[in-house]
mmCIF file of C-alpha atoms in Angstrom:
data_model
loop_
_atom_site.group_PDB
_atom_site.id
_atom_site.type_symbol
_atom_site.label_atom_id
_atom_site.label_comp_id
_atom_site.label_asym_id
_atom_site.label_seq_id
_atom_site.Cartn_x
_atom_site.Cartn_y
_atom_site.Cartn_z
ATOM 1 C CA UNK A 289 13.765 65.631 147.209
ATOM 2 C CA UNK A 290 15.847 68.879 147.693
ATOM 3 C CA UNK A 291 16.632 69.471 151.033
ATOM 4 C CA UNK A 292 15.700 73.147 152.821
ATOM 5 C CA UNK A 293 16.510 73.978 156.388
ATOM 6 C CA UNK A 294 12.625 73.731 157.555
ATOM 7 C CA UNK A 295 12.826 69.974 156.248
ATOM 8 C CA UNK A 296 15.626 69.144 158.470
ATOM 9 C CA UNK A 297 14.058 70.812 161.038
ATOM 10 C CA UNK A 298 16.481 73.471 161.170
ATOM 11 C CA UNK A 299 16.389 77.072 161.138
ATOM 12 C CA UNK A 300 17.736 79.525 158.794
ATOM 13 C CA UNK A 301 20.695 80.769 161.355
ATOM 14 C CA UNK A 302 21.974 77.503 161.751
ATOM 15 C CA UNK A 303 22.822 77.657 157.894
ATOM 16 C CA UNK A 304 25.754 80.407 157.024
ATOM 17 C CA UNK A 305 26.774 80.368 153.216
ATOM 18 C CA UNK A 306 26.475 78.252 150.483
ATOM 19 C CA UNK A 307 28.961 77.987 147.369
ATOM 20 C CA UNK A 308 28.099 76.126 144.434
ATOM 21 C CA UNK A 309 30.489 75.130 141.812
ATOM 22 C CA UNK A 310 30.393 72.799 138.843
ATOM 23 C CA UNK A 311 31.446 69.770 140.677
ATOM 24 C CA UNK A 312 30.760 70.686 144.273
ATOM 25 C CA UNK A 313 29.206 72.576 146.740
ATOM 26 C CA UNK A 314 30.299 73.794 150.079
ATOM 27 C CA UNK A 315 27.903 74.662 152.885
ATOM 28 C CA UNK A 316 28.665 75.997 156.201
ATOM 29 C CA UNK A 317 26.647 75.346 159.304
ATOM 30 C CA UNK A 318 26.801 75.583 162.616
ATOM 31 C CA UNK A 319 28.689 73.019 164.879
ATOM 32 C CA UNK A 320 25.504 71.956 167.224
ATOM 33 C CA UNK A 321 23.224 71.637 163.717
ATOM 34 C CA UNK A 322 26.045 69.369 162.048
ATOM 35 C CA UNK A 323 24.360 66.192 163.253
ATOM 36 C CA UNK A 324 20.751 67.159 162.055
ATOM 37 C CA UNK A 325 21.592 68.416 158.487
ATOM 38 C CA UNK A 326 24.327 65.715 157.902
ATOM 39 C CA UNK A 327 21.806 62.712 157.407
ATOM 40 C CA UNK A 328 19.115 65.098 155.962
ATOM 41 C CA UNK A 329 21.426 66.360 153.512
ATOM 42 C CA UNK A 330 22.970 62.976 152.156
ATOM 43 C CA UNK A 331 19.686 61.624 151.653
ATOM 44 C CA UNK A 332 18.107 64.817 149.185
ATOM 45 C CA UNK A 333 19.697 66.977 146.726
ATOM 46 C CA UNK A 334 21.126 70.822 147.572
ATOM 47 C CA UNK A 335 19.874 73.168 144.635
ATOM 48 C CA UNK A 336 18.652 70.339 142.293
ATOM 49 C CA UNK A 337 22.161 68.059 142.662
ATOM 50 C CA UNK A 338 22.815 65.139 144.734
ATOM 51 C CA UNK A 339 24.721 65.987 147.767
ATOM 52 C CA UNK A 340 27.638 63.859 149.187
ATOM 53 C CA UNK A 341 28.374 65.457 152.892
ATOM 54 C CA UNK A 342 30.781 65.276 155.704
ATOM 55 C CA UNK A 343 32.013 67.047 158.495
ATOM 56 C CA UNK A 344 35.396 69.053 158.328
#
């Protein structure tokens, strides 16, 4: 399943930029939509990859 902001019931200003790299991918978001898109996003994929996620 890849993962989109509507899916995690988010919307597109809660989601600032998105690097992807060979071997990972960062993703910045905003602090009060941390705890929605952290499960959402460990359980899909982010542009086709599996995503591994946590909180900085």
């Amino acid at each position: 399943m890849t993962v989109s902001p509507a899916v995690l019931g988010l919307n597109a200003a809660c989601i600032g930029k998105r690097n992807v790299h060979d071997f990972s991918t960062d993703m910045a978001s905003r602090r009060d939509a941390t705890d929605l898109a952290l499960p959402g996003l460990n359980a899909g994929q982010v542009q086709g990859r599996v995503a591994k996620v946590s909180h900085l």
